[in-house]
């Protein structure tokens, strides 16, 4: 079976780092490139973090820096969760992995235009890079096979009661992507909050004993501590890897087609993914929204992914 070609657009970010780890070695995925956006931290931090992760894992994937701020709203970051560097916790060797010279938005446009329309764009941060690419070159829309994102929620948000971070951090970019007309699969907080990385999970992955599992343990050390401080949970919700796990084994989540509209107009609910769960409005579905997750299968996918590293 052909590998799934993906561009992974992210804002490392501890959970983004696990998504990279999972995607890079999966026999089912061809990770063409990593594009980075400001989000969890400033672009200066997130692009450096992406290069550190790639170098630490020993994977040969190009890293491209993209937009350092949202399309319209003021920039926001998540230092309370990810720390001042955006990847507090792990200690990396001196960084030699170089950043590609091409801007991420240009890379996305060029790669999609040169493709046969067989590339999946995975976003695990604010959707600024993809939104800008769609606006700069609308011809790429028909070349996007599908968009798989971590973001949004049909229940409560995690920045405001209404909105999840990746969406509220650039709701206008999310609006551009969600109105593109391309197939969208949304992994929202509704399911990512069901895969909490408890100490027993960290211990399980640590026993693998390779460099990828050590990175996982070092990442979770900070990530879980900050999630407990902020949300009081005993384990950090491993949001971003749900996108990759879904590509590896779609049966890990249950999805439901819904009409999803991004709120870019209101103040109190700005950045909400308004998901018409019951179809009240009788509008066409615009996204497949994850409504359930097999947590046991998810952690098995994570463990299998870490074991692929020597
Ligand atoms: O709300 C969680 C999302 O925001 C995750 O992608 C996390 O990495 C941050 O980007
Ligand atoms: Ca992220």
Coordinates of C-alpha atoms and ligand atoms in Angstrom, one line a residue:
X1 CA 0.0 0.0 0.0
X2 CA 1.4 3.4 -0.9
X3 CA 2.6 5.6 1.9
X4 CA 0.5 8.6 2.9
X5 CA 2.4 11.7 1.8
X6 CA 2.2 14.5 4.4
X7 CA 3.4 18.0 5.1
X8 CA 3.4 18.4 8.9
X9 CA 2.7 22.1 9.9
X10 CA 3.4 22.5 13.6
X11 CA 4.4 24.7 16.5
X12 CA 6.7 22.6 18.7
X13 CA 5.4 22.3 21.4
X14 CA 5.8 19.0 23.4
X15 CA 2.9 17.2 21.8
X16 CA 4.0 18.4 18.3
X17 CA 7.3 16.8 19.0
X18 CA 5.6 13.4 19.6
X19 CA 3.6 13.9 16.4
X20 CA 6.9 14.4 14.5
X21 CA 8.4 11.3 16.2
X22 CA 5.4 9.2 15.2
X23 CA 5.2 10.5 11.6
X24 CA 8.9 10.3 10.8
X25 CA 9.4 6.6 11.1
X26 CA 5.9 5.2 10.4
X27 CA 6.0 2.7 7.4
X28 CA 2.6 4.2 6.4
X29 CA 3.7 7.8 6.2
X30 CA 6.0 9.7 3.9
X31 CA 6.9 12.9 5.9
X32 CA 7.9 15.2 3.0
X33 CA 8.6 18.2 5.1
X34 CA 8.0 20.0 8.4
X35 CA 6.7 23.6 8.3
X36 CA 6.8 25.6 11.4
X37 CA 4.5 28.4 12.7
X38 CA 4.4 30.7 15.7
X39 CA 2.0 29.3 18.2
X40 CA 3.0 27.6 21.4
X41 CA 6.0 29.9 21.4
X42 CA 7.5 32.5 19.0
X43 CA 8.6 31.3 15.6
X44 CA 12.2 31.8 16.7
X45 CA 11.6 29.2 19.4
X46 CA 9.3 26.8 17.5
X47 CA 11.5 26.5 14.4
X48 CA 14.6 25.9 16.6
X49 CA 12.6 23.3 18.6
X50 CA 11.6 21.6 15.3
X51 CA 15.3 21.4 14.2
X52 CA 16.3 20.1 17.7
X53 CA 13.7 17.4 17.5
X54 CA 14.7 16.3 14.0
X55 CA 18.4 16.3 14.9
X56 CA 17.8 14.4 18.2
X57 CA 15.7 11.7 16.4
X58 CA 18.3 11.4 13.7
X59 CA 15.7 11.8 10.9
X60 CA 16.3 13.3 7.5
X61 CA 13.4 15.7 7.1
X62 CA 13.7 19.4 5.9
X63 CA 12.4 22.1 8.3
X64 CA 10.9 25.3 7.0
X65 CA 10.1 28.4 9.0
X66 CA 6.8 30.1 8.2
X67 CA 4.7 32.9 9.6
X68 CA 5.7 34.5 12.8
X69 CA 2.3 36.0 13.6
X70 CA -1.4 35.4 12.8
X71 CA -3.0 36.8 9.7
X72 CA -4.9 39.5 11.5
X73 CA -5.3 39.2 15.3
X74 CA -2.4 39.9 17.7
X75 CA 0.0 37.1 18.4
X76 CA -0.6 34.8 21.4
X77 CA 1.6 32.0 22.8
X78 CA 1.3 29.2 25.4
X79 CA 4.3 29.5 27.6
X80 CA 2.3 28.4 30.6
X81 CA 2.2 24.9 29.1
X82 CA 5.3 24.7 26.9
X83 CA 7.7 27.0 28.8
X84 CA 9.9 29.9 27.7
X85 CA 11.6 27.9 25.0
X86 CA 8.4 26.2 23.9
X87 CA 10.0 22.8 24.5
X88 CA 11.2 23.1 28.2
X89 CA 12.5 19.9 29.7
X90 CA 14.7 18.0 27.2
X91 CA 18.4 19.0 26.9
X92 CA 19.6 18.8 23.3
X93 CA 23.1 18.5 21.8
X94 CA 24.5 21.6 20.1
X95 CA 22.2 22.3 17.1
X96 CA 23.7 21.7 13.7
X97 CA 20.5 20.9 11.7
X98 CA 20.0 23.9 9.4
X99 CA 16.8 25.6 8.6
X100 CA 15.8 25.5 4.9
X101 CA 16.1 28.9 3.2
X102 CA 12.6 28.7 1.5
X103 CA 9.7 30.2 3.5
X104 CA 7.3 27.6 4.7
X105 CA 4.3 29.1 2.8
X106 CA 6.3 29.1 -0.4
X107 CA 7.3 25.5 0.3
X108 CA 3.7 24.5 0.8
X109 CA 2.6 26.2 -2.4
X110 CA 5.5 24.8 -4.5
X111 CA 5.2 21.2 -3.1
X112 CA 1.4 21.1 -3.6
X113 CA 1.6 22.6 -7.1
X114 CA 4.3 20.1 -8.2
X115 CA 2.3 17.2 -6.7
X116 CA -0.4 14.9 -8.2
X117 CA -2.8 16.1 -5.6
X118 CA -1.9 13.2 -3.3
X119 CA -0.5 15.2 -0.3
X120 CA -2.3 15.4 3.1
X121 CA -1.6 18.6 5.0
X122 CA -1.5 17.9 8.7
X123 CA -1.7 21.0 11.0
X124 CA -1.0 20.8 14.7
X125 CA -0.6 24.5 15.4
X126 CA -2.3 27.7 14.3
X127 CA -3.3 27.3 10.7
X128 CA -1.5 30.5 9.6
X129 CA 0.9 28.9 7.1
X130 CA -1.8 26.9 5.3
X131 CA -4.3 29.8 5.4
X132 CA -1.7 32.2 3.9
X133 CA -0.7 29.6 1.2
X134 CA -4.4 29.2 0.2
X135 CA -4.7 33.0 -0.1
X136 CA -1.4 33.5 -1.9
X137 CA -2.1 30.7 -4.5
X138 CA -5.7 29.5 -4.6
X139 CA -4.7 26.9 -7.2
X140 CA -3.3 24.8 -4.4
X141 CA -6.8 24.1 -3.0
X142 CA -7.6 21.4 -5.6
X143 CA -4.1 20.0 -5.0
X144 CA -4.7 19.4 -1.2
X145 CA -5.8 15.7 -0.8
X146 CA -7.1 16.4 2.7
X147 CA -6.5 18.5 5.8
X148 CA -6.1 16.7 9.1
X149 CA -5.8 19.1 12.0
X150 CA -5.6 19.1 15.7
X151 CA -7.8 21.9 16.8
X152 CA -11.2 23.1 17.9
X153 CA -13.8 21.3 20.0
X154 CA -17.5 20.7 19.8
X155 CA -17.5 21.0 23.6
X156 CA -15.4 23.4 25.7
X157 CA -12.3 25.1 24.6
X158 CA -9.0 25.4 26.5
X159 CA -8.2 29.1 26.1
X160 CA -11.8 30.4 26.5
X161 CA -14.9 28.3 27.3
X162 CA -15.6 28.6 23.5
X163 CA -12.2 28.2 21.8
X164 CA -9.2 25.9 21.6
X165 CA -5.7 27.3 21.2
X166 CA -4.8 26.4 17.6
X167 CA -8.0 27.9 16.3
X168 CA -8.2 31.0 18.5
X169 CA -4.5 31.8 17.9
X170 CA -5.4 32.4 14.3
X171 CA -9.2 32.0 13.7
X172 CA -9.0 33.9 10.4
X173 CA -6.5 31.3 9.0
X174 CA -8.7 28.5 10.3
X175 CA -11.7 30.2 8.6
X176 CA -9.8 30.2 5.3
X177 CA -8.9 26.5 5.7
X178 CA -12.3 25.4 6.8
X179 CA -14.0 27.2 3.9
X180 CA -11.5 25.9 1.3
X181 CA -13.9 23.1 0.3
X182 CA -11.2 20.4 0.8
X183 CA -11.9 17.3 2.9
X184 CA -11.1 18.2 6.6
X185 CA -10.8 15.8 9.5
X186 CA -10.8 17.7 12.9
X187 CA -9.2 16.1 16.0
X188 CA -10.6 18.3 18.7
X189 CA -10.2 18.5 22.4
X190 CA -13.2 16.3 22.7
X191 CA -11.0 13.3 21.9
X192 CA -7.5 14.5 22.7
X193 CA -8.5 15.1 26.3
X194 CA -9.2 11.3 26.5
X195 CA -5.6 10.4 25.9
X196 CA -4.0 11.8 29.1
X197 CA -0.3 10.8 29.4
X198 CA -0.4 9.4 32.9
X199 CA 2.8 8.5 34.8
X200 CA 2.1 4.8 34.0
X201 CA 2.2 5.7 30.3
X202 CA 5.5 7.6 30.7
X203 CA 6.9 4.6 32.5
X204 CA 5.7 2.2 29.8
X205 CA 7.3 4.2 27.0
X206 CA 10.5 4.8 29.0
X207 CA 11.0 1.0 29.2
X208 CA 11.5 0.9 25.4
X209 CA 15.0 2.3 26.2
X210 CA 16.0 4.0 22.9
X211 CA 16.7 7.6 22.2
X212 CA 13.1 8.3 21.0
X213 CA 11.6 6.9 24.2
X214 CA 14.1 9.0 26.2
X215 CA 13.0 12.1 24.3
X216 CA 9.4 11.2 25.0
X217 CA 10.0 10.8 28.8
X218 CA 12.0 14.1 28.9
X219 CA 9.2 15.9 27.0
X220 CA 6.4 14.5 29.2
X221 CA 8.3 15.4 32.3
X222 CA 7.7 19.1 31.7
X223 CA 4.4 18.8 29.7
X224 CA 2.6 16.7 32.3
X225 CA 3.8 18.9 35.2
X226 CA 2.6 22.1 33.5
X227 CA -0.8 20.5 32.5
X228 CA -1.3 19.5 36.2
X229 CA -0.5 23.0 37.3
X230 CA -2.8 24.6 34.8
X231 CA -5.7 22.1 34.5
X232 CA -5.1 19.8 37.5
X233 CA -4.9 16.7 35.4
X234 CA -2.7 13.7 36.5
X235 CA -1.5 13.4 32.9
X236 CA -1.1 15.8 29.9
X237 CA -3.5 15.4 27.0
X238 CA -1.4 14.3 24.1
X239 CA -3.3 16.4 21.5
X240 CA -1.2 16.5 18.3
X241 CA -0.2 12.8 17.8
X242 CA -3.9 12.0 17.4
X243 CA -3.7 13.4 13.9
X244 CA -0.8 11.0 13.0
X245 CA -2.3 8.0 14.8
X246 CA -5.5 8.6 12.7
X247 CA -3.5 8.4 9.5
X248 CA -1.7 5.3 10.7
X249 CA -4.9 3.6 11.8
X250 CA -8.2 5.5 11.1
X251 CA -10.0 3.1 13.4
X252 CA -8.4 4.7 16.4
X253 CA -11.0 7.5 16.3
X254 CA -14.7 7.7 15.5
X255 CA -15.6 10.6 13.3
X256 CA -18.9 12.2 12.5
X257 CA -19.6 14.5 9.5
X258 CA -20.7 17.9 10.7
X259 CA -21.2 21.5 9.5
X260 CA -18.4 23.3 11.2
X261 CA -18.1 27.1 11.1
X262 CA -15.3 29.1 12.6
X263 CA -16.5 32.1 14.6
X264 CA -14.3 35.1 13.6
X265 CA -16.9 37.8 14.4
X266 CA -18.0 37.6 18.0
X267 CA -15.9 38.6 21.0
X268 CA -16.9 36.2 23.7
X269 CA -16.9 33.2 21.3
X270 CA -14.2 34.3 18.9
X271 CA -12.2 31.3 17.6
X272 CA -15.0 28.7 18.4
X273 CA -15.4 25.8 16.0
X274 CA -19.2 25.8 15.9
X275 CA -19.9 22.2 15.2
X276 CA -23.6 21.3 14.3
X277 CA -23.4 17.9 16.1
X278 CA -27.2 17.2 15.6
X279 CA -27.5 18.8 12.2
X280 CA -30.1 21.4 13.4
X281 CA -29.3 23.8 10.6
X282 CA -29.5 21.1 7.9
X283 CA -26.4 22.6 6.3
X284 CA -23.9 20.4 4.4
X285 CA -21.2 18.8 6.5
X286 CA -17.8 20.6 6.1
X287 CA -15.7 18.4 8.3
X288 CA -15.4 15.0 9.8
X289 CA -15.2 15.7 13.5
X290 CA -13.7 13.1 15.9
X291 CA -16.2 12.2 18.6
X292 CA -14.6 9.1 20.1
X293 CA -11.1 7.6 20.5
X294 CA -9.8 4.2 21.4
X295 CA -7.2 5.3 24.0
X296 CA -5.7 1.8 24.4
X297 CA -5.2 1.5 20.6
X298 CA -3.8 5.1 20.6
X299 CA -1.1 4.3 23.2
X300 CA -0.3 1.1 21.4
X301 CA 0.3 3.2 18.2
X302 CA 2.6 5.5 20.2
X303 CA 4.6 2.6 21.7
X304 CA 4.9 0.9 18.3
X305 CA 6.1 4.3 16.8
X306 CA 8.7 4.7 19.5
X307 CA 10.0 1.2 19.0
X308 CA 10.7 1.9 15.3
X309 CA 13.7 3.9 16.4
X310 CA 17.0 2.0 17.0
Ligands
LIG1 O1 -4.9 23.2 22.2 C1 -3.9 22.2 22.1 C2 -3.0 22.6 20.9 O2 -2.4 23.9 21.0 C3 -1.9 21.6 20.6 O3 -1.6 21.5 19.3 C4 -0.7 22.3 21.3 O4 0.6 21.9 20.9 C5 -1.0 23.7 21.0 O5 -0.5 24.0 19.7
LIG2 CA1 0.7 22.1 18.5

